[in-house]
Amino acid sequence: MPEEAREQLGLRTLEDISALILQSHDLQETLDNIVHLVAKRMSSDVCSIYLLEEDGETLRLHATRGLSRLSVGITMKISEGLTGLAVQQRGVVATDNAPRHPRYKYFRKTKEEKVLSFLGVPFFERDNPIGVLVIQNREARTFTAQEISAVSTIAWQISSIISNAKLLDSVRKKEEERAFYAAEVDRLRKNGVLKDTTRASRRPPSSAALTGIGISPGFALGKVSILHHRGPTEAAVLERARPRAEELNMFHQALEKARIHTIYMEKRMGEILSEADAAIFHSHLMILEDRGFIAKITALIEDGVGAHRAVNQVVEAYVSAFARMEDPYLRERSADMEDIGRRICDALNGHSKHRERLRDDRIIVARELLPSDLAIMDHGKVIGIATEKGNQNAHAAIMARALGIPAVFGVEGLMKRVGVRSEVVVDGNSGCVYVNPDQSVKQEYVRLQGDYDQRQRALEEIRDLPAQTPDGCTVSLLANIGLLSDLKVAQLHGAEGVGLYRTEFPFMTRSSFPGRQVQAAIYRKIIEGFPGLPVNIRTLDIGGDKELSYFPHPKEDNPFLGWRSMRLSLDREDILREQLAAVLIASGSGRCNLMFPMISGVDEVRRIKGILEQVKDELRREGRAFDPEIGLGVMVELPAAVLVADMLVKEVDYLSIGTNDLIQYTLACDRNNPRVRKWYDPYHPAVLHSIKRVADAAADAGKPASLCGEMAGEPINAVLLMGLGLRSFSLSAPNIPRVKEAVRRIPLERAQQIGERVLGMESAQSIRRFLEATQRELGL
Ligand code: PEP
Ligand code: MG
């Protein structure tokens, strides 16, 4: 059989095994299916799976094709036979004449006919052998390196199936134990043995996982500190109304204290993160100084309402107005409003701080975490965060990410499950939270944490090495950034520049449009953060799901197909001109490029270039220095841009594919709508062919094309995209080391084979299966 055909065969088998796993309902069924499939695909007379018993000495036959069915269940010691040898030497045993091998032993119980060739591949769980996959043939057959490699990958897959099955089994047992315990308590209570109903109904601590949204990666295991927000909600406080003048006076004093507190937090966050990120608190300050906000409260107090109730009522009205917003970013602003209200009420109650100092490392558990909670915490002692409310867009989420604290938000029922003495595991990678985990879960997480740390350390070692494939192809890995504090994160992870700076973030954290000087100062900081390296500044990309509180957006039925991004900038030339001027003013401080989002054709690009030239002239007249040769790039995010990529690339210096939007527009699937998530698929052939088309168009024009969507953050995707012709990626900085490791390990030639194979496939599902199998095979 030609080598290529053999390789294909191995991969096809892997694809099918992935499908089998999905379809099978229990371990035995899966193992039976695997031996049948492997025997058929490898044209072998016998294929068997042996698993090692707990004693570590005995192998038991669990599934076979070719040996007597009655032999399933037979055991053998690892000290006997070739299968045992594979376990003992923890490696592959291959021979084309088994009976001649010194360790050969004939097991009568298997009723095995005389077989000549033998291939035994052990598989492992955390470095410990747990079984052997055996292939045997009647005729003498030499197994090629490729066949052995394919069988090894299959064996690896079997080990993960078995680990999963064991885990599920232990969870099932736990559930059964819990049900038994509950039934037993019930029985005792009915029999009158247990009188104390509160005790009797108290369940043992559950270790089942609660799920939420992983908003900041990493793991934490530890004791909790529960954050209870003191509010003005106690009826007695709300009803208390002193004379009007007194209540008014109290309110104004509290307002002043809240302002001072907010200034303190802005300063503290500015020191920890960056000034721009601390602007979250600046916007709080603006509200605390907003005449309309204050007038609404004082009017209520003058009507005889107590200060507490007045603050509560006005804040609640704002909170519910924000909560009704369609835009997820604005919806999250209701948390900021609550935060502000709480700060005033704390001041009214005479509390200057609403937190306890943490004496040791703790996981913070709260119904909701507000920016001010996080601002005044002792960050060194907060090892994890879990909350019931909130999502990716919450300011506290942005801050947790910037501080590198593992966090899971949006965990329903969390507060009911956690007590002061609880221990909690927070898994910011998967979004799982375990309350009072049992020993096995804890051990698993200690191990995961260890692996994670070890991996992070290993990745740190390659931080300053180039992203170069073993066959000499260099790939650029740049960072996507939004907040100024992302800059530090990007530098830390070895980013070779900024592939995408989303300028809407500094606009979002303010309460009015920043002028060109303020903008230029921010852009300069980013450019100076990467001396000699490219920084691609994208013009404002608001609309769709990103709005500015101070820039009222018209209500639209289809905001993503509406007045967004470059369309808005071209209609509001004043905003665009101000931004272009700011980028130009900053451009002299390093290598800076301007990038334009949501472009559909050359007309827009030509118009922007015209405006840019006018702004340059204006700056020249003012005698301002700037880089006259500033590079220009177009983001390819619309199917239209894909189709005219060859025309667009002639107009600019480079193309940058924004897959987050390209997927949504190609597949007509809102990127934020969970109901259509399954249709939002980066592996849809239409998406992959679009990427290929853009890469080819840029290559034909001799200009670079990069990709800055989330897609590039997965190592297997980066390998695939390399195979499709891309040589530059911009990604969320924490993903850079993983992607670099993959690039440094996988030859371009292999990536190209993967790319070609995928382009030949017609279904997203088979592409996904193929890539999952390839990912395992490559150990990514
Ligand atoms: C994209 O659309 O892929 C992109 C990078 O831009 P954003 O996610 O900011 O829309
Ligand atoms: Mg986009």
mmCIF file with all atom_site columns, C-alpha atoms in Angstrom, residues 79-224:
data_model
loop_
_atom_site.group_PDB
_atom_site.id
_atom_site.type_symbol
_atom_site.label_atom_id
_atom_site.label_alt_id
_atom_site.label_comp_id
_atom_site.label_asym_id
_atom_site.label_entity_id
_atom_site.label_seq_id
_atom_site.pdbx_PDB_ins_code
_atom_site.Cartn_x
_atom_site.Cartn_y
_atom_site.Cartn_z
_atom_site.occupancy
_atom_site.B_iso_or_equiv
_atom_site.pdbx_formal_charge
_atom_site.auth_seq_id
_atom_site.auth_comp_id
_atom_site.auth_asym_id
_atom_site.auth_atom_id
_atom_site.pdbx_PDB_model_num
ATOM 1   C CA . SER A 1 79  ? 5.315   -10.681 32.966 1.00 0.00 ? 79  SER A CA 1
ATOM 2   C CA . GLU A 1 80  ? 4.055   -13.077 30.278 1.00 0.00 ? 80  GLU A CA 1
ATOM 3   C CA . GLY A 1 81  ? 3.650   -12.713 26.546 1.00 0.00 ? 81  GLY A CA 1
ATOM 4   C CA . LEU A 1 82  ? 4.220   -9.880  24.117 1.00 0.00 ? 82  LEU A CA 1
ATOM 5   C CA . THR A 1 83  ? 1.217   -7.862  25.299 1.00 0.00 ? 83  THR A CA 1
ATOM 6   C CA . GLY A 1 84  ? 2.649   -7.809  28.823 1.00 0.00 ? 84  GLY A CA 1
ATOM 7   C CA . LEU A 1 85  ? 6.010   -6.792  27.392 1.00 0.00 ? 85  LEU A CA 1
ATOM 8   C CA . ALA A 1 86  ? 4.447   -3.678  25.832 1.00 0.00 ? 86  ALA A CA 1
ATOM 9   C CA . VAL A 1 87  ? 3.292   -2.643  29.336 1.00 0.00 ? 87  VAL A CA 1
ATOM 10  C CA . GLN A 1 88  ? 6.561   -3.561  31.019 1.00 0.00 ? 88  GLN A CA 1
ATOM 11  C CA . GLN A 1 89  ? 8.741   -1.689  28.559 1.00 0.00 ? 89  GLN A CA 1
ATOM 12  C CA . ARG A 1 90  ? 6.107   1.095   28.220 1.00 0.00 ? 90  ARG A CA 1
ATOM 13  C CA . GLY A 1 91  ? 6.595   1.088   24.471 1.00 0.00 ? 91  GLY A CA 1
ATOM 14  C CA . VAL A 1 92  ? 5.592   -0.438  21.156 1.00 0.00 ? 92  VAL A CA 1
ATOM 15  C CA . VAL A 1 93  ? 6.308   -4.125  20.535 1.00 0.00 ? 93  VAL A CA 1
ATOM 16  C CA . ALA A 1 94  ? 6.350   -5.066  16.846 1.00 0.00 ? 94  ALA A CA 1
ATOM 17  C CA . THR A 1 95  ? 7.487   -8.264  15.215 1.00 0.00 ? 95  THR A CA 1
ATOM 18  C CA . ASP A 1 96  ? 6.765   -10.064 11.947 1.00 0.00 ? 96  ASP A CA 1
ATOM 19  C CA . ASN A 1 97  ? 7.350   -13.451 13.551 1.00 0.00 ? 97  ASN A CA 1
ATOM 20  C CA . ALA A 1 98  ? 5.865   -13.505 17.022 1.00 0.00 ? 98  ALA A CA 1
ATOM 21  C CA . PRO A 1 99  ? 6.427   -17.223 17.810 1.00 0.00 ? 99  PRO A CA 1
ATOM 22  C CA . ARG A 1 100 ? 10.148  -16.655 17.415 1.00 0.00 ? 100 ARG A CA 1
ATOM 23  C CA . HIS A 1 101 ? 10.180  -13.806 19.921 1.00 0.00 ? 101 HIS A CA 1
ATOM 24  C CA . PRO A 1 102 ? 11.688  -14.807 23.288 1.00 0.00 ? 102 PRO A CA 1
ATOM 25  C CA . ARG A 1 103 ? 8.694   -13.382 25.140 1.00 0.00 ? 103 ARG A CA 1
ATOM 26  C CA . TYR A 1 104 ? 6.074   -15.101 22.965 1.00 0.00 ? 104 TYR A CA 1
ATOM 27  C CA . LYS A 1 105 ? 3.464   -17.123 24.838 1.00 0.00 ? 105 LYS A CA 1
ATOM 28  C CA . TYR A 1 106 ? 0.475   -18.921 23.401 1.00 0.00 ? 106 TYR A CA 1
ATOM 29  C CA . PHE A 1 107 ? -2.677  -18.363 25.451 1.00 0.00 ? 107 PHE A CA 1
ATOM 30  C CA . ARG A 1 108 ? -4.861  -21.368 24.936 1.00 0.00 ? 108 ARG A CA 1
ATOM 31  C CA . LYS A 1 109 ? -7.969  -19.634 26.284 1.00 0.00 ? 109 LYS A CA 1
ATOM 32  C CA . THR A 1 110 ? -7.962  -17.113 23.464 1.00 0.00 ? 110 THR A CA 1
ATOM 33  C CA . LYS A 1 111 ? -8.297  -19.932 20.918 1.00 0.00 ? 111 LYS A CA 1
ATOM 34  C CA . GLU A 1 112 ? -6.026  -17.796 18.797 1.00 0.00 ? 112 GLU A CA 1
ATOM 35  C CA . GLU A 1 113 ? -4.901  -19.417 15.560 1.00 0.00 ? 113 GLU A CA 1
ATOM 36  C CA . LYS A 1 114 ? -1.269  -19.233 14.777 1.00 0.00 ? 114 LYS A CA 1
ATOM 37  C CA . VAL A 1 115 ? -0.484  -15.621 14.050 1.00 0.00 ? 115 VAL A CA 1
ATOM 38  C CA . LEU A 1 116 ? 2.859   -14.403 12.865 1.00 0.00 ? 116 LEU A CA 1
ATOM 39  C CA . SER A 1 117 ? 2.973   -10.629 13.060 1.00 0.00 ? 117 SER A CA 1
ATOM 40  C CA . PHE A 1 118 ? 2.230   -8.758  16.251 1.00 0.00 ? 118 PHE A CA 1
ATOM 41  C CA . LEU A 1 119 ? 1.923   -5.064  17.016 1.00 0.00 ? 119 LEU A CA 1
ATOM 42  C CA . GLY A 1 120 ? 1.226   -4.042  20.611 1.00 0.00 ? 120 GLY A CA 1
ATOM 43  C CA . VAL A 1 121 ? 0.896   -0.360  21.501 1.00 0.00 ? 121 VAL A CA 1
ATOM 44  C CA . PRO A 1 122 ? 0.500   0.546   25.170 1.00 0.00 ? 122 PRO A CA 1
ATOM 45  C CA . PHE A 1 123 ? -1.584  3.516   26.217 1.00 0.00 ? 123 PHE A CA 1
ATOM 46  C CA . PHE A 1 124 ? -1.273  5.676   29.268 1.00 0.00 ? 124 PHE A CA 1
ATOM 47  C CA . GLU A 1 125 ? -3.114  7.869   31.711 1.00 0.00 ? 125 GLU A CA 1
ATOM 48  C CA . ARG A 1 126 ? -0.872  10.529  33.213 1.00 0.00 ? 126 ARG A CA 1
ATOM 49  C CA . ASP A 1 127 ? 2.249   8.536   32.344 1.00 0.00 ? 127 ASP A CA 1
ATOM 50  C CA . ASN A 1 128 ? 0.922   5.285   33.826 1.00 0.00 ? 128 ASN A CA 1
ATOM 51  C CA . PRO A 1 129 ? 0.179   2.428   31.424 1.00 0.00 ? 129 PRO A CA 1
ATOM 52  C CA . ILE A 1 130 ? -3.500  1.495   31.489 1.00 0.00 ? 130 ILE A CA 1
ATOM 53  C CA . GLY A 1 131 ? -3.793  -0.903  28.572 1.00 0.00 ? 131 GLY A CA 1
ATOM 54  C CA . VAL A 1 132 ? -2.549  -2.210  25.243 1.00 0.00 ? 132 VAL A CA 1
ATOM 55  C CA . LEU A 1 133 ? -3.987  -2.111  21.737 1.00 0.00 ? 133 LEU A CA 1
ATOM 56  C CA . VAL A 1 134 ? -2.904  -5.238  19.872 1.00 0.00 ? 134 VAL A CA 1
ATOM 57  C CA . ILE A 1 135 ? -2.994  -5.978  16.145 1.00 0.00 ? 135 ILE A CA 1
ATOM 58  C CA . GLN A 1 136 ? -2.104  -9.425  14.817 1.00 0.00 ? 136 GLN A CA 1
ATOM 59  C CA . ASN A 1 137 ? -1.870  -10.977 11.378 1.00 0.00 ? 137 ASN A CA 1
ATOM 60  C CA . ARG A 1 138 ? -1.592  -14.546 10.180 1.00 0.00 ? 138 ARG A CA 1
ATOM 61  C CA . GLU A 1 139 ? 0.974   -13.688 7.550  1.00 0.00 ? 139 GLU A CA 1
ATOM 62  C CA . ALA A 1 140 ? 4.369   -12.144 8.257  1.00 0.00 ? 140 ALA A CA 1
ATOM 63  C CA . ARG A 1 141 ? 3.848   -8.412  7.995  1.00 0.00 ? 141 ARG A CA 1
ATOM 64  C CA . THR A 1 142 ? 6.258   -5.642  8.749  1.00 0.00 ? 142 THR A CA 1
ATOM 65  C CA . PHE A 1 143 ? 4.438   -2.682  10.284 1.00 0.00 ? 143 PHE A CA 1
ATOM 66  C CA . THR A 1 144 ? 5.614   0.619   8.804  1.00 0.00 ? 144 THR A CA 1
ATOM 67  C CA . ALA A 1 145 ? 6.502   3.625   10.932 1.00 0.00 ? 145 ALA A CA 1
ATOM 68  C CA . GLN A 1 146 ? 3.384   5.339   9.623  1.00 0.00 ? 146 GLN A CA 1
ATOM 69  C CA . GLU A 1 147 ? 1.143   2.450   10.593 1.00 0.00 ? 147 GLU A CA 1
ATOM 70  C CA . ILE A 1 148 ? 2.695   2.340   14.053 1.00 0.00 ? 148 ILE A CA 1
ATOM 71  C CA . SER A 1 149 ? 2.174   6.086   14.385 1.00 0.00 ? 149 SER A CA 1
ATOM 72  C CA . ALA A 1 150 ? -1.471  5.820   13.287 1.00 0.00 ? 150 ALA A CA 1
ATOM 73  C CA . VAL A 1 151 ? -2.106  2.952   15.736 1.00 0.00 ? 151 VAL A CA 1
ATOM 74  C CA . SER A 1 152 ? -0.363  4.944   18.497 1.00 0.00 ? 152 SER A CA 1
ATOM 75  C CA . THR A 1 153 ? -2.732  7.846   17.938 1.00 0.00 ? 153 THR A CA 1
ATOM 76  C CA . ILE A 1 154 ? -5.700  5.492   18.072 1.00 0.00 ? 154 ILE A CA 1
ATOM 77  C CA . ALA A 1 155 ? -4.297  4.036   21.310 1.00 0.00 ? 155 ALA A CA 1
ATOM 78  C CA . TRP A 1 156 ? -3.972  7.540   22.699 1.00 0.00 ? 156 TRP A CA 1
ATOM 79  C CA . GLN A 1 157 ? -7.587  8.155   21.847 1.00 0.00 ? 157 GLN A CA 1
ATOM 80  C CA . ILE A 1 158 ? -8.629  4.952   23.589 1.00 0.00 ? 158 ILE A CA 1
ATOM 81  C CA . SER A 1 159 ? -6.838  6.118   26.742 1.00 0.00 ? 159 SER A CA 1
ATOM 82  C CA . SER A 1 160 ? -8.802  9.356   26.789 1.00 0.00 ? 160 SER A CA 1
ATOM 83  C CA . ILE A 1 161 ? -12.084 7.463   26.272 1.00 0.00 ? 161 ILE A CA 1
ATOM 84  C CA . ILE A 1 162 ? -11.226 5.251   29.216 1.00 0.00 ? 162 ILE A CA 1
ATOM 85  C CA . SER A 1 163 ? -10.255 8.180   31.463 1.00 0.00 ? 163 SER A CA 1
ATOM 86  C CA . ASN A 1 164 ? -13.501 9.933   30.616 1.00 0.00 ? 164 ASN A CA 1
ATOM 87  C CA . ALA A 1 165 ? -15.514 6.797   31.225 1.00 0.00 ? 165 ALA A CA 1
ATOM 88  C CA . LYS A 1 166 ? -13.866 6.383   34.645 1.00 0.00 ? 166 LYS A CA 1
ATOM 89  C CA . LEU A 1 167 ? -14.590 9.980   35.557 1.00 0.00 ? 167 LEU A CA 1
ATOM 90  C CA . LEU A 1 168 ? -18.222 9.636   34.490 1.00 0.00 ? 168 LEU A CA 1
ATOM 91  C CA . ASP A 1 169 ? -18.451 6.439   36.450 1.00 0.00 ? 169 ASP A CA 1
ATOM 92  C CA . SER A 1 170 ? -17.200 8.110   39.625 1.00 0.00 ? 170 SER A CA 1
ATOM 93  C CA . VAL A 1 171 ? -19.627 11.015  39.136 1.00 0.00 ? 171 VAL A CA 1
ATOM 94  C CA . ARG A 1 172 ? -22.459 8.495   38.655 1.00 0.00 ? 172 ARG A CA 1
ATOM 95  C CA . LYS A 1 173 ? -21.447 6.698   41.861 1.00 0.00 ? 173 LYS A CA 1
ATOM 96  C CA . LYS A 1 174 ? -21.380 9.995   43.743 1.00 0.00 ? 174 LYS A CA 1
ATOM 97  C CA . GLU A 1 175 ? -24.863 10.818  42.481 1.00 0.00 ? 175 GLU A CA 1
ATOM 98  C CA . GLU A 1 176 ? -26.074 7.383   43.572 1.00 0.00 ? 176 GLU A CA 1
ATOM 99  C CA . GLU A 1 177 ? -24.508 7.842   47.001 1.00 0.00 ? 177 GLU A CA 1
ATOM 100 C CA . ARG A 1 178 ? -26.180 11.198  47.313 1.00 0.00 ? 178 ARG A CA 1
ATOM 101 C CA . ALA A 1 179 ? -29.581 9.780   46.306 1.00 0.00 ? 179 ALA A CA 1
ATOM 102 C CA . PHE A 1 180 ? -29.088 6.933   48.786 1.00 0.00 ? 180 PHE A CA 1
ATOM 103 C CA . TYR A 1 181 ? -28.193 9.368   51.570 1.00 0.00 ? 181 TYR A CA 1
ATOM 104 C CA . ALA A 1 182 ? -31.225 11.546  50.848 1.00 0.00 ? 182 ALA A CA 1
ATOM 105 C CA . ALA A 1 183 ? -33.540 8.506   50.794 1.00 0.00 ? 183 ALA A CA 1
ATOM 106 C CA . GLU A 1 184 ? -32.031 7.231   54.047 1.00 0.00 ? 184 GLU A CA 1
ATOM 107 C CA . VAL A 1 185 ? -32.538 10.588  55.774 1.00 0.00 ? 185 VAL A CA 1
ATOM 108 C CA . ASP A 1 186 ? -36.100 10.653  54.506 1.00 0.00 ? 186 ASP A CA 1
ATOM 109 C CA . ARG A 1 187 ? -36.749 7.163   55.830 1.00 0.00 ? 187 ARG A CA 1
ATOM 110 C CA . LEU A 1 188 ? -35.292 8.005   59.272 1.00 0.00 ? 188 LEU A CA 1
ATOM 111 C CA . ARG A 1 189 ? -37.395 11.149  59.444 1.00 0.00 ? 189 ARG A CA 1
ATOM 112 C CA . LYS A 1 190 ? -40.579 9.277   58.521 1.00 0.00 ? 190 LYS A CA 1
ATOM 113 C CA . ASN A 1 191 ? -39.795 6.703   61.205 1.00 0.00 ? 191 ASN A CA 1
ATOM 114 C CA . GLY A 1 192 ? -39.406 9.527   63.686 1.00 0.00 ? 192 GLY A CA 1
ATOM 115 C CA . VAL A 1 193 ? -35.741 8.676   64.299 1.00 0.00 ? 193 VAL A CA 1
ATOM 116 C CA . LEU A 1 194 ? -34.629 12.097  63.106 1.00 0.00 ? 194 LEU A CA 1
ATOM 117 C CA . LYS A 1 195 ? -36.559 14.916  64.742 1.00 0.00 ? 195 LYS A CA 1
ATOM 118 C CA . ASP A 1 196 ? -34.415 17.822  63.744 1.00 0.00 ? 196 ASP A CA 1
ATOM 119 C CA . THR A 1 197 ? -35.824 18.553  60.326 1.00 0.00 ? 197 THR A CA 1
ATOM 120 C CA . THR A 1 198 ? -33.335 21.220  59.435 1.00 0.00 ? 198 THR A CA 1
ATOM 121 C CA . ARG A 1 199 ? -30.502 18.820  60.102 1.00 0.00 ? 199 ARG A CA 1
ATOM 122 C CA . ALA A 1 200 ? -32.218 15.957  58.401 1.00 0.00 ? 200 ALA A CA 1
ATOM 123 C CA . SER A 1 201 ? -32.826 17.847  55.228 1.00 0.00 ? 201 SER A CA 1
ATOM 124 C CA . ARG A 1 202 ? -29.309 19.144  55.063 1.00 0.00 ? 202 ARG A CA 1
ATOM 125 C CA . ARG A 1 203 ? -27.640 17.335  52.201 1.00 0.00 ? 203 ARG A CA 1
ATOM 126 C CA . PRO A 1 204 ? -24.000 16.342  52.221 1.00 0.00 ? 204 PRO A CA 1
ATOM 127 C CA . PRO A 1 205 ? -21.854 18.785  50.318 1.00 0.00 ? 205 PRO A CA 1
ATOM 128 C CA . SER A 1 206 ? -22.236 18.303  46.635 1.00 0.00 ? 206 SER A CA 1
ATOM 129 C CA . SER A 1 207 ? -19.227 18.143  44.434 1.00 0.00 ? 207 SER A CA 1
ATOM 130 C CA . ALA A 1 208 ? -21.093 18.351  41.142 1.00 0.00 ? 208 ALA A CA 1
ATOM 131 C CA . ALA A 1 209 ? -19.930 21.098  38.836 1.00 0.00 ? 209 ALA A CA 1
ATOM 132 C CA . LEU A 1 210 ? -21.887 24.297  38.452 1.00 0.00 ? 210 LEU A CA 1
ATOM 133 C CA . THR A 1 211 ? -21.370 25.950  35.137 1.00 0.00 ? 211 THR A CA 1
ATOM 134 C CA . GLY A 1 212 ? -20.991 29.557  34.156 1.00 0.00 ? 212 GLY A CA 1
ATOM 135 C CA . ILE A 1 213 ? -18.936 31.595  31.738 1.00 0.00 ? 213 ILE A CA 1
ATOM 136 C CA . GLY A 1 214 ? -15.167 31.328  32.010 1.00 0.00 ? 214 GLY A CA 1
ATOM 137 C CA . ILE A 1 215 ? -14.206 34.973  31.762 1.00 0.00 ? 215 ILE A CA 1
ATOM 138 C CA . SER A 1 216 ? -10.594 34.843  32.863 1.00 0.00 ? 216 SER A CA 1
ATOM 139 C CA . PRO A 1 217 ? -8.447  31.715  32.367 1.00 0.00 ? 217 PRO A CA 1
ATOM 140 C CA . GLY A 1 218 ? -6.619  29.638  34.960 1.00 0.00 ? 218 GLY A CA 1
ATOM 141 C CA . PHE A 1 219 ? -7.529  27.507  37.973 1.00 0.00 ? 219 PHE A CA 1
ATOM 142 C CA . ALA A 1 220 ? -7.977  28.206  41.647 1.00 0.00 ? 220 ALA A CA 1
ATOM 143 C CA . LEU A 1 221 ? -8.739  25.933  44.562 1.00 0.00 ? 221 LEU A CA 1
ATOM 144 C CA . GLY A 1 222 ? -9.279  27.329  48.033 1.00 0.00 ? 222 GLY A CA 1
ATOM 145 C CA . LYS A 1 223 ? -11.400 28.801  50.769 1.00 0.00 ? 223 LYS A CA 1
ATOM 146 C CA . VAL A 1 224 ? -13.999 31.403  49.972 1.00 0.00 ? 224 VAL A CA 1
#
